[in-house]
Tab-separated table of C-alpha atoms in Angstrom:
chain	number	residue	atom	x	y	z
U	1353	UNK	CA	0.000	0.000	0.000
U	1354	UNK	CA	2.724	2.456	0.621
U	1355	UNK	CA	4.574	1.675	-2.158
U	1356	UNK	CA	1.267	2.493	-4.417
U	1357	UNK	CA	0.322	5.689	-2.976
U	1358	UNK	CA	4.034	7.057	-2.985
U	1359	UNK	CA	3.291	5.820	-7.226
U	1360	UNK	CA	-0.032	7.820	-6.717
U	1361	UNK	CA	1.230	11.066	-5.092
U	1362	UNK	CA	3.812	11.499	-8.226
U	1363	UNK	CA	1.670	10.493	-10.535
U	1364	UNK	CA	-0.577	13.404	-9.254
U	1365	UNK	CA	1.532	15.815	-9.009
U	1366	UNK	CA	2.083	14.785	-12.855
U	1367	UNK	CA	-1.174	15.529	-13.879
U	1368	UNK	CA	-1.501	11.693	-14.941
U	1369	UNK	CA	-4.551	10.988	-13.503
U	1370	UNK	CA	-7.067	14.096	-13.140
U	1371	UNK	CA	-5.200	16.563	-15.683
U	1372	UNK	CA	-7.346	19.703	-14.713
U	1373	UNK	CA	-9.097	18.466	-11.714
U	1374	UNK	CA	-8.230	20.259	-8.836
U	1375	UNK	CA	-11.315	18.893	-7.045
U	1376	UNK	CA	-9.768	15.402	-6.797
U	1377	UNK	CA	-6.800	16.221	-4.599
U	1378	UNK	CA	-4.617	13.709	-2.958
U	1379	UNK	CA	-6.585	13.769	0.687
U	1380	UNK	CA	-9.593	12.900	-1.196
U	1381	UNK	CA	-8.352	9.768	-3.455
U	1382	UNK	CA	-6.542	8.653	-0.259
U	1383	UNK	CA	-9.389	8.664	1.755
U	1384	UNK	CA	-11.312	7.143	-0.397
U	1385	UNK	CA	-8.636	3.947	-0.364
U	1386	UNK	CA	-8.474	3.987	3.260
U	1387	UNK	CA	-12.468	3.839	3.933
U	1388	UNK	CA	-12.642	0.640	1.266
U	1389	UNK	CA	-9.044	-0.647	0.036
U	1390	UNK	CA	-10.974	-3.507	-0.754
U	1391	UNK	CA	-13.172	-2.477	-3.174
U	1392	UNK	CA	-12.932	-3.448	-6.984
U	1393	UNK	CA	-13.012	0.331	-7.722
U	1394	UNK	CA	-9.779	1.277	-5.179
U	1395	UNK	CA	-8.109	-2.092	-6.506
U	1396	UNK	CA	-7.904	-1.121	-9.784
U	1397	UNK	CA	-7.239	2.332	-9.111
U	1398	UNK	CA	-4.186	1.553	-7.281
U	1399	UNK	CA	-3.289	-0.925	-9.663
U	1400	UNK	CA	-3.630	1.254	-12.199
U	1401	UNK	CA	-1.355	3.699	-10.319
U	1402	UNK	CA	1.378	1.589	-9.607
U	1403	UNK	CA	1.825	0.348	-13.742
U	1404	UNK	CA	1.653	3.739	-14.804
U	1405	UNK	CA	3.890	5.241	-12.123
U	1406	UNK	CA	6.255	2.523	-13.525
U	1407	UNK	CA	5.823	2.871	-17.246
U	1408	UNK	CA	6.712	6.725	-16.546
U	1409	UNK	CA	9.502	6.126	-15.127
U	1410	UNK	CA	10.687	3.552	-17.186
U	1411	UNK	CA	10.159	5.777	-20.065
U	1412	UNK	CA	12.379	8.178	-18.816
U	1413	UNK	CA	15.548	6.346	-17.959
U	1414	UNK	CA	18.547	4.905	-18.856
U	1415	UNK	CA	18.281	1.798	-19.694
U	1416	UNK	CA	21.346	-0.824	-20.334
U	1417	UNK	CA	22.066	-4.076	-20.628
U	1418	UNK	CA	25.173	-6.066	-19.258
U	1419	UNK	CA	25.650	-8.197	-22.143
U	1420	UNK	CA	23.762	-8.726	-25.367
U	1421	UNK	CA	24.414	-11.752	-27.551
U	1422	UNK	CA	24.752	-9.830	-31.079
U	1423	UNK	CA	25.912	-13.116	-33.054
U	1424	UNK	CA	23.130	-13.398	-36.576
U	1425	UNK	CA	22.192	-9.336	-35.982
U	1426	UNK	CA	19.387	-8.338	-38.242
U	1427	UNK	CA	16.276	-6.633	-39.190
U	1428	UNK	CA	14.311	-8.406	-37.138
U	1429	UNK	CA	17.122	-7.308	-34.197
U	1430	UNK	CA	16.283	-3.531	-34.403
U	1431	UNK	CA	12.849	-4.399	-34.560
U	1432	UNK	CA	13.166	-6.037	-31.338
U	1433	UNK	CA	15.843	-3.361	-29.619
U	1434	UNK	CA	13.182	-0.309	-30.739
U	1435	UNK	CA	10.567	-1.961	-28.135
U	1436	UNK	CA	12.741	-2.784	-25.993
U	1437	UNK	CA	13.525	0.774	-23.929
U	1438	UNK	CA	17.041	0.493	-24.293
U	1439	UNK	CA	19.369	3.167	-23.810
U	1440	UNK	CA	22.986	1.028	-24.627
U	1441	UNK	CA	24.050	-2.442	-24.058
U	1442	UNK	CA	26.763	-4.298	-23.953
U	1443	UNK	CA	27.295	-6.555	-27.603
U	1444	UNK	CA	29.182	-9.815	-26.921
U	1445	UNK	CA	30.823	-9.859	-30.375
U	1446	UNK	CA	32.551	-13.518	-31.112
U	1447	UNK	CA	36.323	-13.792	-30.531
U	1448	UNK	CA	38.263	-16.823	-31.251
U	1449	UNK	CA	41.683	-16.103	-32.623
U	1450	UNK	CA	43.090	-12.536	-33.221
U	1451	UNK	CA	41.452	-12.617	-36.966
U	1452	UNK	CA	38.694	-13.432	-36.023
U	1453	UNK	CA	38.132	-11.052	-32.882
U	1454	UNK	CA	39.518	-8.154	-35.341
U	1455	UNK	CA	37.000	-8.723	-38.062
U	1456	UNK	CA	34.025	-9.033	-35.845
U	1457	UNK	CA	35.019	-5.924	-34.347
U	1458	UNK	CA	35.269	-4.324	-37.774
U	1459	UNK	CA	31.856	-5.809	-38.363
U	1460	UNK	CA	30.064	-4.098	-35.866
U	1461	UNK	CA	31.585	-0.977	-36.106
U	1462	UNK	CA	30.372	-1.149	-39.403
U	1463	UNK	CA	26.893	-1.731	-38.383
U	1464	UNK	CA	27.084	0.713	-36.071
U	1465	UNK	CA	28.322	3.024	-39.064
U	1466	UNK	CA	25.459	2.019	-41.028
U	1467	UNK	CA	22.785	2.464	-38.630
U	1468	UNK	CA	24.371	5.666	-37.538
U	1469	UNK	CA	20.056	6.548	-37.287
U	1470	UNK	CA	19.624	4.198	-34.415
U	1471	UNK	CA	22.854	3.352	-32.747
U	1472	UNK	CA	26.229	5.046	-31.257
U	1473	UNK	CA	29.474	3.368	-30.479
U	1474	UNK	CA	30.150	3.779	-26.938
U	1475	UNK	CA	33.375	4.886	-25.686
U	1476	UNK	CA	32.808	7.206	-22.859
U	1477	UNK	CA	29.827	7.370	-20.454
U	1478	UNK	CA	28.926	10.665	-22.639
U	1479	UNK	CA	28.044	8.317	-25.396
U	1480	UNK	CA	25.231	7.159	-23.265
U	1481	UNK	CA	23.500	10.652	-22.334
U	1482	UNK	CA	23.897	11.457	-26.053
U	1483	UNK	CA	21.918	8.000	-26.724
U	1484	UNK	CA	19.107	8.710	-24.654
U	1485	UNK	CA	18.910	12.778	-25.778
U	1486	UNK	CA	18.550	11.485	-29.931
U	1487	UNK	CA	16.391	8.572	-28.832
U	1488	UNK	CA	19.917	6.497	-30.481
U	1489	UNK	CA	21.333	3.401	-28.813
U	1490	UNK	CA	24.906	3.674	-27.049
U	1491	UNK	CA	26.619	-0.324	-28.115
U	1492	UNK	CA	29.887	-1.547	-26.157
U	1493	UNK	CA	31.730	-3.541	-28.267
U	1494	UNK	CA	33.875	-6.170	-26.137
U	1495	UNK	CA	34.623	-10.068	-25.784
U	1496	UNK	CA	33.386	-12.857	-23.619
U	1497	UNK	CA	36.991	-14.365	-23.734
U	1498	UNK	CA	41.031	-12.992	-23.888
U	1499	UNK	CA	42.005	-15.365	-26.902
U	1500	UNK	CA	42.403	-12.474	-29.800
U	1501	UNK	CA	45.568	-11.385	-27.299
U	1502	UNK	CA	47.181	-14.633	-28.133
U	1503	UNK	CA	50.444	-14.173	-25.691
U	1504	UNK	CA	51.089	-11.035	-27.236
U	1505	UNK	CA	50.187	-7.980	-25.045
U	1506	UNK	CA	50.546	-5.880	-27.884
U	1507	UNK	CA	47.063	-7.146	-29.225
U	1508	UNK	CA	45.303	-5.519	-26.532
U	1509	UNK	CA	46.264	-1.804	-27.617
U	1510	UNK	CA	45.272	-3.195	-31.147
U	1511	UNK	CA	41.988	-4.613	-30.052
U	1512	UNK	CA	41.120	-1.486	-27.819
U	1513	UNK	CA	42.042	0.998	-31.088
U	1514	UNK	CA	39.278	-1.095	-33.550
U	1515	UNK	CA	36.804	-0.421	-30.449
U	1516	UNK	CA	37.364	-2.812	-28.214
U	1517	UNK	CA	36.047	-1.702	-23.981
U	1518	UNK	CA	35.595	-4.033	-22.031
U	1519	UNK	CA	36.979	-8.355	-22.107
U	1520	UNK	CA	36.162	-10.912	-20.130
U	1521	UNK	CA	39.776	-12.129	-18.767
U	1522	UNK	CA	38.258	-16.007	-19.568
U	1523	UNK	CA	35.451	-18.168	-20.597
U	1524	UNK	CA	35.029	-21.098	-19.048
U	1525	UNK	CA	38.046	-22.793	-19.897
U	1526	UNK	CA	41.344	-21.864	-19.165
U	1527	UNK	CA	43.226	-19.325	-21.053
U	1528	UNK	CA	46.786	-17.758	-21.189
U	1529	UNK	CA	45.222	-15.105	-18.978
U	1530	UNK	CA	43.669	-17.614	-15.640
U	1531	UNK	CA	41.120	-20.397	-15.271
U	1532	UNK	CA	37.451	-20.397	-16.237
U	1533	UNK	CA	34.398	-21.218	-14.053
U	1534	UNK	CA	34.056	-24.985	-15.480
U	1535	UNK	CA	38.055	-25.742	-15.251
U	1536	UNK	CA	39.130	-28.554	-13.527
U	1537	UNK	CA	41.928	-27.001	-11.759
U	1538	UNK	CA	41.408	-23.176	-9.602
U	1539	UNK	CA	44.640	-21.296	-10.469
U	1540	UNK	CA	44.315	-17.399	-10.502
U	1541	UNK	CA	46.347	-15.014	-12.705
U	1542	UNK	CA	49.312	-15.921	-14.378
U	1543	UNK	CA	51.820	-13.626	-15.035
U	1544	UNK	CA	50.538	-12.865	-18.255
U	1545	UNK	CA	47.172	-12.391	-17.017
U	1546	UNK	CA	48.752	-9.461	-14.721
U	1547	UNK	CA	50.062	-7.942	-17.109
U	1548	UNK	CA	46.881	-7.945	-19.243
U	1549	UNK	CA	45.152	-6.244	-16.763
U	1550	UNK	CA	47.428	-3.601	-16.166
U	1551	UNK	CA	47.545	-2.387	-19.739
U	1552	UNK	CA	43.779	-3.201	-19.737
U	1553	UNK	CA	44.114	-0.852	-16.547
U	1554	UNK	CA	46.154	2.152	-18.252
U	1555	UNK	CA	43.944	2.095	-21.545
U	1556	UNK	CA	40.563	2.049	-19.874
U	1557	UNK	CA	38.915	-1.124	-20.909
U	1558	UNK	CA	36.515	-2.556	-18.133
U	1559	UNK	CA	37.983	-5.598	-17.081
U	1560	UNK	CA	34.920	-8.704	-16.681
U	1561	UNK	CA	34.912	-11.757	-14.938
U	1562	UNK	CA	31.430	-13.231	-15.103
U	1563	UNK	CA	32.936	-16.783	-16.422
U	1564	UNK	CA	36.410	-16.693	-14.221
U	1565	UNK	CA	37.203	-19.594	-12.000
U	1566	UNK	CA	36.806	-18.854	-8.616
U	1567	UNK	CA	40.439	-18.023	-8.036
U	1568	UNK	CA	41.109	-15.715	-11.380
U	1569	UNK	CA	37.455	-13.972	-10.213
U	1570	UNK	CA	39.494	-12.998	-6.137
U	1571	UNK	CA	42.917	-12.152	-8.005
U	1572	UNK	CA	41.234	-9.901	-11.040
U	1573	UNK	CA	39.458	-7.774	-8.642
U	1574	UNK	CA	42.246	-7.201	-6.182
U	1575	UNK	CA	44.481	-6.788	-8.638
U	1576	UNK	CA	42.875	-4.438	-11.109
U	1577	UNK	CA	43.342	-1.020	-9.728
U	1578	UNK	CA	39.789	-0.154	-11.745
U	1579	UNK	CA	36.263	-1.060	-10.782
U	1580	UNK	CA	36.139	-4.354	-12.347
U	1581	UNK	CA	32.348	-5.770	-14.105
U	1582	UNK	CA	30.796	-8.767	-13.223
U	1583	UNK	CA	28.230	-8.289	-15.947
U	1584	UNK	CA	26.446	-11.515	-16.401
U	1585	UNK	CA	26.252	-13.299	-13.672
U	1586	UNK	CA	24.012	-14.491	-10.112
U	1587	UNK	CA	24.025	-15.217	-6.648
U	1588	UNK	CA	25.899	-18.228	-5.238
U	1589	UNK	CA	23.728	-17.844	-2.216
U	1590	UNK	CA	20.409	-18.490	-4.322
U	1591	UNK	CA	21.946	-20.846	-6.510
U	1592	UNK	CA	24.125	-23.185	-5.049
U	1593	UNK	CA	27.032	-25.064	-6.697
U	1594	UNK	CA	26.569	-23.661	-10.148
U	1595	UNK	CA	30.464	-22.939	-11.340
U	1596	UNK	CA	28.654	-19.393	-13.139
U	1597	UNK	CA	27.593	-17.961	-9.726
U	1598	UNK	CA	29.512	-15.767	-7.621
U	1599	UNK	CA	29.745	-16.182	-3.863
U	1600	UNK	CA	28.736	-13.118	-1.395
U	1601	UNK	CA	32.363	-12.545	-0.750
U	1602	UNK	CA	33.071	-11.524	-4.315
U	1603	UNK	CA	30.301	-9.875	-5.035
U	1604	UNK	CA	30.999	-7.901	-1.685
U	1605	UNK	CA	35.257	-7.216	-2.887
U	1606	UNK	CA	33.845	-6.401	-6.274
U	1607	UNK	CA	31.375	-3.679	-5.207
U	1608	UNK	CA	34.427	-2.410	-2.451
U	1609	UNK	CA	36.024	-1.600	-5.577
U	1610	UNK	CA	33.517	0.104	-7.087
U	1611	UNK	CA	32.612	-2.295	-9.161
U	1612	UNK	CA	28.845	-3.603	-10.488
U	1613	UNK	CA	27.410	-6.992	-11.551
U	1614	UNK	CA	25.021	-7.683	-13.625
U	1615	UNK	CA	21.969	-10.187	-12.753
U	1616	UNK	CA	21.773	-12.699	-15.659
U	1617	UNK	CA	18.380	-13.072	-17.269
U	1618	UNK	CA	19.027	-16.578	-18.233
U	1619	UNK	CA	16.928	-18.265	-16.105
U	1620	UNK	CA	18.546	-21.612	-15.816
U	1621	UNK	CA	21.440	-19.833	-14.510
U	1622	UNK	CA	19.065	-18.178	-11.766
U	1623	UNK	CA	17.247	-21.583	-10.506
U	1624	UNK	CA	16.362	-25.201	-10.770
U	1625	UNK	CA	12.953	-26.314	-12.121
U	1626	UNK	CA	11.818	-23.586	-14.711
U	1627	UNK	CA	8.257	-22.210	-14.701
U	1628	UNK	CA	7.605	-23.320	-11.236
U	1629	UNK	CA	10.490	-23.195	-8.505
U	1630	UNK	CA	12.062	-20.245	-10.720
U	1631	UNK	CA	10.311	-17.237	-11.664
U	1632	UNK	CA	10.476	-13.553	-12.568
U	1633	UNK	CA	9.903	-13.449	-8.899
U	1634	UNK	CA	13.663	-15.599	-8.230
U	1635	UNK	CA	14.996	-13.207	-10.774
U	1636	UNK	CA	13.937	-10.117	-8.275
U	1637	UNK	CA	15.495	-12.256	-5.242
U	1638	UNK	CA	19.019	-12.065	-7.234
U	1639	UNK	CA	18.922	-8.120	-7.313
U	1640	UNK	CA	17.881	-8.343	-3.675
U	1641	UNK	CA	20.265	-10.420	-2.672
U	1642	UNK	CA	23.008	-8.957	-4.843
U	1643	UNK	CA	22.155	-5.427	-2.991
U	1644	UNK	CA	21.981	-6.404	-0.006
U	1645	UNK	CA	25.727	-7.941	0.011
U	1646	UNK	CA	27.419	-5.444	-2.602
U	1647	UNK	CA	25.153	-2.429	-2.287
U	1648	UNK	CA	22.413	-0.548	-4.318
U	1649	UNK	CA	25.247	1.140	-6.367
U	1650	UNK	CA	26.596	-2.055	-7.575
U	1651	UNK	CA	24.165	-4.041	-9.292
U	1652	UNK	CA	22.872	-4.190	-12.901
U	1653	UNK	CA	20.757	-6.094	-15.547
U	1654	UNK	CA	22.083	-8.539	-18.181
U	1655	UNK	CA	20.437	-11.026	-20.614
U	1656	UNK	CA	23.296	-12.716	-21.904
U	1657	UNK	CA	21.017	-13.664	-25.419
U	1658	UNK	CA	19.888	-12.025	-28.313
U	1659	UNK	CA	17.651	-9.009	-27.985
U	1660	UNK	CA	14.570	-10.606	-29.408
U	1661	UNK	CA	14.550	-13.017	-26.864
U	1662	UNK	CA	15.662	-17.028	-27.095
U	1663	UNK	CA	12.460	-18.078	-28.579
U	1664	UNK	CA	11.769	-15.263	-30.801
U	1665	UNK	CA	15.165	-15.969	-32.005
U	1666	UNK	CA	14.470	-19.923	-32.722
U	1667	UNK	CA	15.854	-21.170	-29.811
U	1668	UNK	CA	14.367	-24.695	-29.943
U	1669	UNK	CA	15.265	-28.226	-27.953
U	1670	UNK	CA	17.377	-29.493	-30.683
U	1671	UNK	CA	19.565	-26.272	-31.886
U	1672	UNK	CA	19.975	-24.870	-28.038
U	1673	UNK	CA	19.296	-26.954	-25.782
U	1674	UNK	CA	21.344	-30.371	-26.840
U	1675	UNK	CA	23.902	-28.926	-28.362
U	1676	UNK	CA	24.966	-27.439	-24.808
U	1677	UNK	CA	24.539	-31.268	-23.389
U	1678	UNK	CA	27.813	-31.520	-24.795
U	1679	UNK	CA	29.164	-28.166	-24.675
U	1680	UNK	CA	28.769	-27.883	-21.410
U	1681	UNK	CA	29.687	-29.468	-18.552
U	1682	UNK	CA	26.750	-31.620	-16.070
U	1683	UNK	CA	27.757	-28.647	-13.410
U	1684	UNK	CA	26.006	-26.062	-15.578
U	1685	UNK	CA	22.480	-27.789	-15.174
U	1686	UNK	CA	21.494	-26.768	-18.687
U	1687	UNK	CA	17.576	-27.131	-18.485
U	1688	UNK	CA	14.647	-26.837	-21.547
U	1689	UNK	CA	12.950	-24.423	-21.834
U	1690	UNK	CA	15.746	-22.204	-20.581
U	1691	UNK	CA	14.145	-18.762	-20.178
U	1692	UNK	CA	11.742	-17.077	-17.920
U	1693	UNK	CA	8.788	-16.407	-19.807
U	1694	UNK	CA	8.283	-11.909	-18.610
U	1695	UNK	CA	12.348	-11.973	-19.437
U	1696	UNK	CA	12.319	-13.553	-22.656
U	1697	UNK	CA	10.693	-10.471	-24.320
U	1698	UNK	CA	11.374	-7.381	-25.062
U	1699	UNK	CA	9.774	-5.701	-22.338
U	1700	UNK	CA	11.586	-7.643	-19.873
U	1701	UNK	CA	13.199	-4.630	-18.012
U	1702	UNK	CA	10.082	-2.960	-17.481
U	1703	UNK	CA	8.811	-5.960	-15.972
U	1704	UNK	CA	11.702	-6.223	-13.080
U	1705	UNK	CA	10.886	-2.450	-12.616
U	1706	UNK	CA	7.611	-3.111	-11.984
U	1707	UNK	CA	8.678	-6.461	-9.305
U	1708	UNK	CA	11.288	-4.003	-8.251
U	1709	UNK	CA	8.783	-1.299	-7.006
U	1710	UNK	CA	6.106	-3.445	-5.705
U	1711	UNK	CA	9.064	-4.665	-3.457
U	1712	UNK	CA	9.518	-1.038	-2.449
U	1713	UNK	CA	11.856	0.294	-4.135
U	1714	UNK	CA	12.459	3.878	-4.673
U	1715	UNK	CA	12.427	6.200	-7.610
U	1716	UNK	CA	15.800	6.551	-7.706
U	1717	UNK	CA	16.809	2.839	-6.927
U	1718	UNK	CA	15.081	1.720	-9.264
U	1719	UNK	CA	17.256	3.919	-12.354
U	1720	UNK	CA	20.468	3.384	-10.447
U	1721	UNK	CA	19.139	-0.869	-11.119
U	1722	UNK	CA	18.147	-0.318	-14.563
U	1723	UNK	CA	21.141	1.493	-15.865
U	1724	UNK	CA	22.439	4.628	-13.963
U	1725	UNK	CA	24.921	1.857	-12.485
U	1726	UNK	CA	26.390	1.115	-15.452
U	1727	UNK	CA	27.004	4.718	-16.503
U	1728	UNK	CA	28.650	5.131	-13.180
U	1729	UNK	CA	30.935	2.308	-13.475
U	1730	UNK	CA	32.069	3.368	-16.806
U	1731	UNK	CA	32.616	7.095	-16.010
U	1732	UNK	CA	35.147	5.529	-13.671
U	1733	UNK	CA	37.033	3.193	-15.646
U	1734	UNK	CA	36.664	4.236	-19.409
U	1735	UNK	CA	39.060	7.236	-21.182
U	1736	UNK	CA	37.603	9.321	-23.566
């Protein structure tokens, strides 16, 4: 009840409601509640209020996204990122060798050239006020894994000149760089991996470590002298023994540094038993958790898959879901179907803002959540 008539008193002082009115003031509505909350007029009234206070402020802010999976962009992509609300996101472009990682940088920046209408290449935090101001798109362009550097630590300078601003130090193997999440062993940095983040460090590319091993995830954000990004990832706490999830004491070292992680919207990554155990609902419990641990400065949203959502994009048993039998190890517990239904489309932000504020959170929480995070994190680590 508080939560809706703190919705209905701006909303009011908005004109949303009674444009004009003067006669319906916010004594009157209120009392009305109070003598019959109960009623089917008051209930939809102040569910009425609390959607609309929602959509308003959703409307308004900045929106951004962790980490987009941009592999097979299209048509039907902008299609889906123009209902989306975004303000920027972060692409995962596909790496592989140096080549490769250089010619699917070259490839979005040429997208991004292209469709110089609806989207802006990020390189500064200024990138994403100017987004929001031309109704534009601010896109990140960065890797989900360090193999373009090869051993040579010369390739980073080259990678962060063609665009590159923020890597993941691993996947979930191992790397020259450390361990990933799914490696047998736990080692941490090797040397070469410390001196990757360094330069990473001195050139201003955020350094990520949502699929490090547990070690390599404690030594990258002591080391780094930056904020470091955790942005696609979940809660150990809520999820137990998945190798993707990080425990409270890294999410608590990573926000000490300044850092912010990103709750993954892949929702067998956020719970067992899809649909019934794990809902839009467990999603909300990640942020909570996440918040209460690192702090309501340091967490973000992330999808990790394509804008349109998995099943727009023709996600189906056999092309997603069996293929990562095999791909992945049993620790991952890959299920089918592997989304949450309210995240899988495009309005899926709007929908955690609305979960978000009938848990009581404010205004302002709720933008800091949704993307005014992110643009904090990379006014501190990114150099125009």
């Amino acid at each position: 009840m508080n939560t809706q008539r703190r919705n209905l008193s701006k909303l009011l002082s908005l004109g949303a409601f009674f444009p004009g009115q003067a006669a319906y003031s916010l004594n009157t509505i209120l009392e009305s509640i109070n003598t019959d909350p109960n009623s089917e007029f008051n209930k939809q009234l102040l569910y009425n209020i609390g959607e609309k206070g929602v959509e308003k402020l959703y409307k308004k802010a900045i929106v951004n996204d962790g980490l987009v999976i941009v592999r097979n962009w299209n048509e039907e992509s902008f299609k889906a990122l123009a209902k989306t609300g975004y303000t920027g996101f972060n692409a995962s472009v596909v790496s592989g060798d140096f080549n490769r990682g250089m010619e699917n940088l070259t490839k979005w920046q040429n997208i991004i050239k292209n469709n110089s209408d609806k989207l802006i290449l990020a390189k500064s935090v200024e990138d994403y006020y100017k987004a929001k101001k031309e109704d534009k798109v601010a896109v990140m362009l960065g890797f989900q894994n360090a193999t373009m550097l090869g051993k040579s630590i010369k390739n980073v300078d080259t990678l962060y000149d063609a665009g590159m601003r923020w890597m993941q130090l691993t996947y979930n193997e191992r790397n020259y760089i450390g361990d990933g999440s799914t490696e047998r062993t736990n080692c941490g940095l090797s040397d070469f991996g410390v001196e990757v983040v360094d330069r990473m460090n001195e050139l201003g590319i955020i350094v990520d470590l949502s699929h490090c091993g547990e070690q390599t995830t404690n030594e990258g954000i002591a080391h780094s002298k930056a904020p470091v990004s955790i942005n696609h990832s979940m809660c150990e706490a809520l999820h137990k023994n998945h190798p993707r999830a990080k425990r409270d004491e890294q999410i608590k070292a990573m926000a000490d540094k300044g850092g912010v992680m990103g709750i993954i919207c892949l929702g067998y990554m956020i719970g067992p038993n899809l649909g019934t155990d794990t809902t839009l609902e467990t999603y909300v419990d990640h942020i909570d958790h996440a918040v209460k641990i690192g702090g309501i400065d340091h967490v973000g949203l992330a999808i990790d898959y394509p804008i349109e959502g998995l099943e727009a994009n023709g996600a189906t048993r056999e092309n997603w879901y069996v293929p990562r039998l095999t791909r992945f190890k049993p620790s991952y517990k890959v299920q089918w179907p592997p989304w949450i239904p309210e995240l899988d489309k495009t309005s899926r932000y709007l929908e955690v803002a609305k979960v978000l504020d009938k848990r009581g959170y404010s205004t302002g929480d709720i933008e800091k959540i949704l993307g005014l995070n992110w643009l904090r994190l990379y006014k501190e680590t990114l150099k125009p």
